[in-house]
Amino acid sequence: MKVTKSDEKLKAVKKAGVVLKPNSSDMIDDFLEIKKHFINHGIDTILEKNSAKMLGFEKGLPLKELCKEVDFLVSIGGDGTLLSVVRNSFEFNLPVLGIHMGTLGFLTDVLFEEVDTFLTDLKIGNYKIDNRMMVECHVDNRCFVAFNDIVISRRTVSSMIKIKAKINGISFNSYHGDGVIISTPTGSTAYNLSVGGPIVYPLTDAFIITPVASHSLTQRALVMPADIEIEFKIKDSQGAVLLIDGQDTYEVADNTVIKVNIANKKAKLIHRTKRNFFEVLNDKLGWGN
Ligand SMILES: NC(=O)c1ccc[n+]([C@@H]2O[C@H](COP(=O)([O-])OP(=O)(O)OC[C@H]3O[C@@H](n4cnc5c(N)ncnc54)[C@H](O)[C@@H]3O)[C@@H](O)[C@H]2O)c1
Ligand SMILES: Nc1ncnc2c1ncn2[C@@H]1O[C@H](COP(=O)(O)OP(=O)(O)OP(=O)(O)O)[C@@H](O)[C@H]1O
Protein backbone atom coordinates (compact mmCIF):
# COMPACT_ATOMS: atom_id res chain seq x y z
CA MET A 1 0.00 0.00 0.00
CA LYS A 2 1.19 3.46 -0.91
CA VAL A 3 2.30 6.12 1.60
CA THR A 4 1.81 9.70 0.36
CA LYS A 5 4.39 12.32 1.40
CA SER A 6 4.51 15.93 0.20
CA ASP A 7 6.73 19.05 0.34
CA GLU A 8 3.69 21.28 -0.04
CA LYS A 9 3.79 24.74 1.59
CA LEU A 10 1.18 27.41 2.27
CA LYS A 11 0.70 29.89 -0.60
CA ALA A 12 0.65 32.76 1.91
CA VAL A 13 0.92 33.08 5.71
CA LYS A 14 -0.99 36.33 6.23
CA LYS A 15 -4.49 35.47 7.39
CA ALA A 16 -5.63 32.68 9.68
CA GLY A 17 -9.23 31.63 10.34
CA VAL A 18 -9.65 30.55 13.97
CA VAL A 19 -12.15 28.03 15.36
CA LEU A 20 -12.36 27.45 19.11
CA LYS A 21 -13.51 24.40 21.04
CA PRO A 22 -17.26 24.76 21.70
CA ASN A 23 -18.55 25.67 25.18
CA SER A 24 -15.18 27.03 26.28
CA SER A 25 -15.75 30.70 26.98
CA ASP A 26 -13.10 30.33 29.72
CA MET A 27 -10.57 30.15 26.88
CA ILE A 28 -10.71 33.90 26.35
CA ASP A 29 -7.32 34.77 27.93
CA ASP A 30 -5.57 31.90 26.14
CA PHE A 31 -7.14 32.97 22.84
CA LEU A 32 -5.98 36.58 23.35
CA GLU A 33 -2.45 35.35 24.11
CA ILE A 34 -2.42 33.16 20.98
CA LYS A 35 -3.83 36.03 18.90
CA LYS A 36 -1.04 38.32 20.18
CA HIS A 37 1.57 35.84 18.91
CA PHE A 38 -0.11 35.68 15.49
CA ILE A 39 -0.20 39.49 15.23
CA ASN A 40 3.47 39.72 16.33
CA HIS A 41 4.34 37.39 13.46
CA GLY A 42 2.36 39.52 10.99
CA ILE A 43 -0.59 37.10 10.72
CA ASP A 44 -4.13 38.49 11.01
CA THR A 45 -6.72 36.30 12.70
CA ILE A 46 -10.44 36.14 11.92
CA LEU A 47 -12.73 34.21 14.25
CA GLU A 48 -15.36 31.73 13.07
CA LYS A 49 -18.87 32.98 13.91
CA ASN A 50 -19.80 30.55 16.75
CA SER A 51 -16.38 30.96 18.35
CA ALA A 52 -16.76 34.76 18.22
CA LYS A 53 -20.23 34.52 19.73
CA MET A 54 -18.90 32.31 22.53
CA LEU A 55 -16.20 34.86 23.42
CA GLY A 56 -18.63 37.72 22.91
CA PHE A 57 -16.30 40.40 21.59
CA GLU A 58 -15.70 39.91 17.87
CA LYS A 59 -18.21 39.46 15.06
CA GLY A 60 -16.76 36.45 13.26
CA LEU A 61 -17.68 34.82 9.94
CA PRO A 62 -19.61 31.62 9.20
CA LEU A 63 -17.03 28.88 8.53
CA LYS A 64 -17.66 28.64 4.77
CA GLU A 65 -17.26 32.42 4.34
CA LEU A 66 -14.20 32.42 6.58
CA CYS A 67 -12.59 29.75 4.38
CA LYS A 68 -12.79 32.08 1.37
CA GLU A 69 -10.94 34.86 3.27
CA VAL A 70 -7.98 33.08 4.85
CA ASP A 71 -4.71 31.30 3.96
CA PHE A 72 -5.14 28.55 6.55
CA LEU A 73 -7.33 27.51 9.47
CA VAL A 74 -6.42 27.13 13.12
CA SER A 75 -8.33 24.83 15.46
CA ILE A 76 -7.86 25.68 19.12
CA GLY A 77 -9.17 22.79 21.21
CA GLY A 78 -8.95 19.03 21.20
CA ASP A 79 -9.26 16.28 18.62
CA GLY A 80 -13.02 16.78 18.30
CA THR A 81 -12.66 20.45 17.38
CA LEU A 82 -9.97 19.62 14.81
CA LEU A 83 -12.11 16.83 13.31
CA SER A 84 -15.03 19.17 12.88
CA VAL A 85 -12.86 21.95 11.35
CA VAL A 86 -11.26 19.54 8.85
CA ARG A 87 -14.58 17.93 7.89
CA ASN A 88 -16.59 21.13 7.60
CA SER A 89 -13.93 23.02 5.63
CA PHE A 90 -12.91 20.10 3.40
CA GLU A 91 -14.31 21.53 0.17
CA PHE A 92 -11.97 24.57 0.46
CA ASN A 93 -8.66 22.63 0.47
CA LEU A 94 -7.27 24.76 3.31
CA PRO A 95 -4.47 23.42 5.51
CA VAL A 96 -5.46 23.20 9.20
CA LEU A 97 -3.22 23.74 12.22
CA GLY A 98 -4.30 22.20 15.51
CA ILE A 99 -3.33 24.03 18.69
CA HIS A 100 -3.76 21.62 21.57
CA MET A 101 -6.14 22.96 24.21
CA GLY A 102 -8.08 19.74 24.70
CA THR A 103 -7.70 16.59 26.74
CA LEU A 104 -6.01 13.80 24.74
CA GLY A 105 -4.86 15.82 21.72
CA PHE A 106 -3.83 12.91 19.52
CA LEU A 107 -4.20 14.95 16.33
CA THR A 108 -3.50 18.46 17.59
CA ASP A 109 0.20 19.10 17.21
CA VAL A 110 1.25 22.42 18.72
CA LEU A 111 1.01 23.08 22.47
CA PHE A 112 -0.13 26.47 23.79
CA GLU A 113 3.38 27.28 25.04
CA GLU A 114 4.89 26.33 21.65
CA VAL A 115 2.77 28.73 19.56
CA ASP A 116 5.32 31.57 19.39
CA THR A 117 8.20 29.28 18.35
CA PHE A 118 6.02 27.41 15.88
CA LEU A 119 4.90 30.65 14.20
CA THR A 120 8.57 31.64 13.72
CA ASP A 121 9.04 28.30 11.95
CA LEU A 122 5.83 28.73 9.96
CA LYS A 123 7.01 32.09 8.60
CA ILE A 124 10.31 30.60 7.35
CA GLY A 125 8.74 27.46 5.89
CA ASN A 126 9.98 25.15 8.62
CA TYR A 127 6.87 22.95 8.92
CA LYS A 128 5.20 20.16 6.98
CA ILE A 129 1.75 19.61 5.53
CA ASP A 130 0.40 16.04 5.81
CA ASN A 131 -2.10 14.96 3.18
CA ARG A 132 -4.59 12.71 4.90
CA MET A 133 -7.27 10.51 3.40
CA MET A 134 -10.93 11.29 3.93
CA VAL A 135 -13.67 8.71 3.60
CA GLU A 136 -16.88 9.50 1.69
CA CYS A 137 -20.32 7.95 2.07
CA HIS A 138 -23.26 8.17 -0.37
CA VAL A 139 -26.74 7.45 0.90
CA ASP A 140 -30.26 8.63 -0.13
CA ASN A 141 -28.72 11.02 -2.71
CA ARG A 142 -26.62 12.63 0.01
CA CYS A 143 -22.88 12.62 0.49
CA PHE A 144 -21.01 12.78 3.81
CA VAL A 145 -17.25 13.01 4.31
CA ALA A 146 -15.36 12.00 7.43
CA PHE A 147 -11.82 12.53 8.65
CA ASN A 148 -11.81 9.72 11.26
CA ASP A 149 -14.67 7.39 10.54
CA ILE A 150 -18.16 6.60 9.37
CA VAL A 151 -19.97 4.19 11.67
CA ILE A 152 -23.05 2.24 10.62
CA SER A 153 -24.64 1.63 13.98
CA ARG A 154 -27.75 -0.15 15.25
CA ARG A 155 -30.59 2.26 15.84
CA THR A 156 -31.78 0.76 19.12
CA VAL A 157 -29.44 -0.51 21.83
CA SER A 158 -31.64 -3.52 22.53
CA SER A 159 -31.24 -5.20 19.16
CA MET A 160 -28.51 -6.24 16.74
CA ILE A 161 -28.13 -4.96 13.24
CA LYS A 162 -27.49 -7.03 10.10
CA ILE A 163 -25.43 -5.41 7.39
CA LYS A 164 -24.75 -7.07 4.02
CA ALA A 165 -21.52 -5.89 2.41
CA LYS A 166 -20.21 -5.92 -1.18
CA ILE A 167 -16.74 -4.98 -2.39
CA ASN A 168 -16.64 -3.59 -5.94
CA GLY A 169 -20.15 -5.03 -6.48
CA ILE A 170 -19.39 -8.54 -5.18
CA SER A 171 -20.95 -9.81 -1.92
CA PHE A 172 -18.29 -10.62 0.64
CA ASN A 173 -19.70 -10.46 4.15
CA SER A 174 -22.70 -10.15 6.38
CA TYR A 175 -22.02 -8.28 9.62
CA HIS A 176 -24.27 -9.16 12.57
CA GLY A 177 -23.72 -7.21 15.79
CA ASP A 178 -23.65 -3.58 16.96
CA GLY A 179 -22.42 -2.18 13.64
CA VAL A 180 -19.42 -1.53 11.42
CA ILE A 181 -16.74 1.19 11.52
CA ILE A 182 -15.26 2.38 8.24
CA SER A 183 -12.13 4.21 9.32
CA THR A 184 -9.41 6.23 7.63
CA PRO A 185 -5.80 5.66 8.75
CA THR A 186 -6.18 8.85 10.84
CA GLY A 187 -9.25 7.36 12.55
CA SER A 188 -7.49 4.04 13.15
CA THR A 189 -6.37 5.29 16.57
CA ALA A 190 -9.91 6.35 17.56
CA TYR A 191 -13.05 4.12 17.75
CA ASN A 192 -11.39 1.49 15.53
CA LEU A 193 -8.63 1.07 18.13
CA SER A 194 -11.17 0.64 20.95
CA VAL A 195 -12.82 -2.33 19.24
CA GLY A 196 -9.56 -4.11 18.43
CA GLY A 197 -8.92 -2.79 14.90
CA PRO A 198 -5.37 -2.28 13.60
CA ILE A 199 -3.43 0.98 13.82
CA VAL A 200 -2.56 2.13 10.30
CA TYR A 201 0.21 4.67 9.60
CA PRO A 202 -1.71 7.94 8.92
CA LEU A 203 -0.26 8.65 5.47
CA THR A 204 -1.11 5.20 4.11
CA ASP A 205 -3.62 5.07 1.25
CA ALA A 206 -5.97 2.53 2.77
CA PHE A 207 -9.09 2.21 4.85
CA ILE A 208 -10.29 -0.16 7.51
CA ILE A 209 -13.61 -1.97 7.95
CA THR A 210 -14.03 -3.06 11.56
CA PRO A 211 -17.03 -4.90 13.02
CA VAL A 212 -18.33 -3.70 16.40
CA ALA A 213 -19.27 -6.48 18.83
CA SER A 214 -19.72 -9.00 16.03
CA HIS A 215 -21.80 -12.05 16.92
CA SER A 216 -19.32 -14.35 15.19
CA LEU A 217 -15.89 -15.44 16.37
CA THR A 218 -14.44 -15.38 12.85
CA GLN A 219 -15.14 -11.73 12.01
CA ARG A 220 -12.05 -9.52 11.93
CA ALA A 221 -11.09 -6.01 10.81
CA LEU A 222 -10.07 -5.67 7.14
CA VAL A 223 -7.47 -3.21 5.83
CA MET A 224 -8.44 -2.36 2.26
CA PRO A 225 -6.69 -0.54 -0.61
CA ALA A 226 -7.97 2.97 -1.24
CA ASP A 227 -9.30 2.38 -4.76
CA ILE A 228 -12.22 0.10 -3.97
CA GLU A 229 -15.88 0.86 -3.37
CA ILE A 230 -17.81 -0.84 -0.63
CA GLU A 231 -21.56 -1.13 -0.50
CA PHE A 232 -23.51 -1.84 2.66
CA LYS A 233 -27.20 -2.71 2.91
CA ILE A 234 -29.13 -2.84 6.18
CA LYS A 235 -31.26 -6.02 6.29
CA ASP A 236 -33.98 -7.27 8.65
CA SER A 237 -33.11 -4.68 11.30
CA GLN A 238 -34.83 -1.57 12.63
CA GLY A 239 -32.86 0.72 10.37
CA ALA A 240 -29.48 2.16 11.28
CA VAL A 241 -27.78 5.37 12.30
CA LEU A 242 -24.73 6.70 10.47
CA LEU A 243 -22.23 8.50 12.70
CA ILE A 244 -19.90 10.85 10.89
CA ASP A 245 -16.71 11.40 12.92
CA GLY A 246 -18.91 10.68 15.94
CA GLN A 247 -20.34 14.19 15.57
CA ASP A 248 -23.05 14.18 12.88
CA THR A 249 -25.80 11.59 12.66
CA TYR A 250 -28.08 10.43 9.85
CA GLU A 251 -30.84 7.81 10.14
CA VAL A 252 -31.28 5.20 7.42
CA ALA A 253 -34.12 2.73 6.87
CA ASP A 254 -33.84 -1.02 6.24
CA ASN A 255 -32.77 -1.96 2.69
CA THR A 256 -31.02 1.37 2.18
CA VAL A 257 -27.79 1.10 0.21
CA ILE A 258 -24.79 2.97 1.67
CA LYS A 259 -21.82 3.32 -0.68
CA VAL A 260 -18.43 4.13 0.81
CA ASN A 261 -15.28 5.16 -1.00
CA ILE A 262 -12.23 7.32 -0.52
CA ALA A 263 -12.71 11.04 -1.21
CA ASN A 264 -10.91 12.15 -4.37
CA LYS A 265 -8.81 14.72 -2.53
CA LYS A 266 -7.09 14.79 0.84
CA ALA A 267 -7.30 16.87 3.98
CA LYS A 268 -4.21 18.90 4.86
CA LEU A 269 -2.82 19.07 8.40
CA ILE A 270 -0.04 21.49 9.32
CA HIS A 271 2.55 19.88 11.59
CA ARG A 272 5.88 20.67 13.19
CA THR A 273 8.72 19.26 11.04
CA LYS A 274 9.78 17.10 13.97
CA ARG A 275 6.39 15.50 14.54
CA ASN A 276 6.74 11.74 14.55
CA PHE A 277 3.70 9.42 14.57
CA PHE A 278 5.49 6.78 16.63
CA GLU A 279 6.35 9.35 19.32
CA VAL A 280 2.67 10.34 19.38
CA LEU A 281 1.70 6.67 19.92
CA ASN A 282 4.30 6.41 22.63
CA ASP A 283 3.22 9.61 24.34
CA LYS A 284 -0.58 9.58 23.96
CA LEU A 285 -1.25 5.87 24.14
CA GLY A 286 1.36 5.29 26.81
CA TRP A 287 3.23 2.63 24.87
CA GLY A 288 6.47 3.39 26.69
CA ASN A 289 10.01 2.81 25.42
N1 LIG B 1 -15.62 3.64 22.18
C1 LIG B 1 -14.87 4.53 21.57
O1 LIG B 1 -13.64 4.52 21.62
C2 LIG B 1 -15.54 5.57 20.75
C3 LIG B 1 -16.92 5.65 20.70
C4 LIG B 1 -17.48 6.64 19.89
C5 LIG B 1 -16.66 7.51 19.16
N2 LIG B 1 -15.33 7.37 19.23
C6 LIG B 1 -14.44 8.19 18.42
O2 LIG B 1 -14.54 9.54 18.76
C7 LIG B 1 -14.32 10.28 17.57
C8 LIG B 1 -14.81 11.68 17.74
O3 LIG B 1 -13.92 12.31 18.62
P1 LIG B 1 -14.38 13.53 19.52
O4 LIG B 1 -13.16 14.08 20.18
O5 LIG B 1 -15.25 14.41 18.70
O6 LIG B 1 -15.34 12.82 20.53
P2 LIG B 1 -15.20 12.54 22.10
O7 LIG B 1 -15.10 13.82 22.83
O8 LIG B 1 -16.26 11.57 22.47
O9 LIG B 1 -13.76 11.87 22.23
C9 LIG B 1 -13.37 10.63 21.81
C10 LIG B 1 -11.91 10.38 22.21
O10 LIG B 1 -11.23 9.94 21.03
C11 LIG B 1 -10.06 10.73 20.84
N3 LIG B 1 -9.82 10.81 19.40
C12 LIG B 1 -10.57 11.39 18.44
N4 LIG B 1 -10.02 11.22 17.24
C13 LIG B 1 -8.88 10.52 17.44
C14 LIG B 1 -7.88 10.01 16.59
N5 LIG B 1 -7.94 10.16 15.26
N6 LIG B 1 -6.86 9.30 17.13
C15 LIG B 1 -6.79 9.09 18.46
N7 LIG B 1 -7.71 9.53 19.33
C16 LIG B 1 -8.75 10.23 18.82
C17 LIG B 1 -10.38 12.06 21.49
O11 LIG B 1 -9.18 12.73 21.84
C18 LIG B 1 -11.14 11.63 22.72
O12 LIG B 1 -10.27 11.22 23.74
C19 LIG B 1 -15.05 9.50 16.51
O13 LIG B 1 -14.58 9.75 15.22
C20 LIG B 1 -14.78 8.07 16.96
O14 LIG B 1 -13.67 7.51 16.30
C21 LIG B 1 -14.75 6.44 20.03
N1 LIG C 1 -18.55 20.91 15.27
C1 LIG C 1 -18.79 20.05 16.25
N2 LIG C 1 -19.92 19.31 16.22
C2 LIG C 1 -20.19 18.46 17.22
N3 LIG C 1 -19.40 18.27 18.26
C3 LIG C 1 -18.25 18.97 18.33
C4 LIG C 1 -17.88 19.89 17.32
N4 LIG C 1 -16.67 20.43 17.64
C5 LIG C 1 -16.31 19.84 18.80
N5 LIG C 1 -17.26 19.00 19.21
C6 LIG C 1 -17.28 18.18 20.42
O1 LIG C 1 -16.88 18.98 21.53
C7 LIG C 1 -16.28 18.11 22.51
C8 LIG C 1 -15.00 18.74 23.08
O2 LIG C 1 -14.10 19.14 22.07
P1 LIG C 1 -12.65 18.56 21.88
O3 LIG C 1 -12.70 17.12 21.48
O4 LIG C 1 -12.01 19.51 20.93
O5 LIG C 1 -11.95 18.68 23.28
P2 LIG C 1 -11.52 17.58 24.31
O6 LIG C 1 -12.54 16.48 24.36
O7 LIG C 1 -11.18 18.29 25.58
O8 LIG C 1 -10.14 17.09 23.68
P3 LIG C 1 -9.67 15.71 23.03
O9 LIG C 1 -10.67 15.34 21.96
O10 LIG C 1 -8.31 16.04 22.45
O11 LIG C 1 -9.61 14.69 24.11
C9 LIG C 1 -16.00 16.76 21.78
O12 LIG C 1 -16.91 15.80 22.30
C10 LIG C 1 -16.28 17.06 20.35
O13 LIG C 1 -16.84 15.93 19.67
Short mmCIF file of C-alpha atoms and ligand atoms in Angstrom, two decimals, residues 79-81 83 104-107 148-149 186-192 194 245-247, ligand 1:
data_model
loop_
_atom_site.label_atom_id
_atom_site.label_comp_id
_atom_site.label_asym_id
_atom_site.label_seq_id
_atom_site.Cartn_x
_atom_site.Cartn_y
_atom_site.Cartn_z
CA ASP A 79 -9.26 16.28 18.62
CA GLY A 80 -13.02 16.78 18.30
CA THR A 81 -12.66 20.45 17.38
CA LEU A 83 -12.11 16.83 13.31
CA LEU A 104 -6.01 13.80 24.74
CA GLY A 105 -4.86 15.82 21.72
CA PHE A 106 -3.83 12.91 19.52
CA LEU A 107 -4.20 14.95 16.33
CA ASN A 148 -11.81 9.72 11.26
CA ASP A 149 -14.67 7.39 10.54
CA THR A 186 -6.18 8.85 10.84
CA GLY A 187 -9.25 7.36 12.55
CA SER A 188 -7.49 4.04 13.15
CA THR A 189 -6.37 5.29 16.57
CA ALA A 190 -9.91 6.35 17.56
CA TYR A 191 -13.05 4.12 17.75
CA ASN A 192 -11.39 1.49 15.53
CA SER A 194 -11.17 0.64 20.95
CA ASP A 245 -16.71 11.40 12.92
CA GLY A 246 -18.91 10.68 15.94
CA GLN A 247 -20.34 14.19 15.57
N1 LIG B 1 -15.62 3.64 22.18
C1 LIG B 1 -14.87 4.53 21.57
O1 LIG B 1 -13.64 4.52 21.62
C2 LIG B 1 -15.54 5.57 20.75
C3 LIG B 1 -16.92 5.65 20.70
C4 LIG B 1 -17.48 6.64 19.89
C5 LIG B 1 -16.66 7.51 19.16
N2 LIG B 1 -15.33 7.37 19.23
C6 LIG B 1 -14.44 8.19 18.42
O2 LIG B 1 -14.54 9.54 18.76
C7 LIG B 1 -14.32 10.28 17.57
C8 LIG B 1 -14.81 11.68 17.74
O3 LIG B 1 -13.92 12.31 18.62
P1 LIG B 1 -14.38 13.53 19.52
O4 LIG B 1 -13.16 14.08 20.18
O5 LIG B 1 -15.25 14.41 18.70
O6 LIG B 1 -15.34 12.82 20.53
P2 LIG B 1 -15.20 12.54 22.10
O7 LIG B 1 -15.10 13.82 22.83
O8 LIG B 1 -16.26 11.57 22.47
O9 LIG B 1 -13.76 11.87 22.23
C9 LIG B 1 -13.37 10.63 21.81
C10 LIG B 1 -11.91 10.38 22.21
O10 LIG B 1 -11.23 9.94 21.03
C11 LIG B 1 -10.06 10.73 20.84
N3 LIG B 1 -9.82 10.81 19.40
C12 LIG B 1 -10.57 11.39 18.44
N4 LIG B 1 -10.02 11.22 17.24
C13 LIG B 1 -8.88 10.52 17.44
C14 LIG B 1 -7.88 10.01 16.59
N5 LIG B 1 -7.94 10.16 15.26
N6 LIG B 1 -6.86 9.30 17.13
C15 LIG B 1 -6.79 9.09 18.46
N7 LIG B 1 -7.71 9.53 19.33
C16 LIG B 1 -8.75 10.23 18.82
C17 LIG B 1 -10.38 12.06 21.49
O11 LIG B 1 -9.18 12.73 21.84
C18 LIG B 1 -11.14 11.63 22.72
O12 LIG B 1 -10.27 11.22 23.74
C19 LIG B 1 -15.05 9.50 16.51
O13 LIG B 1 -14.58 9.75 15.22
C20 LIG B 1 -14.78 8.07 16.96
O14 LIG B 1 -13.67 7.51 16.30
C21 LIG B 1 -14.75 6.44 20.03
#
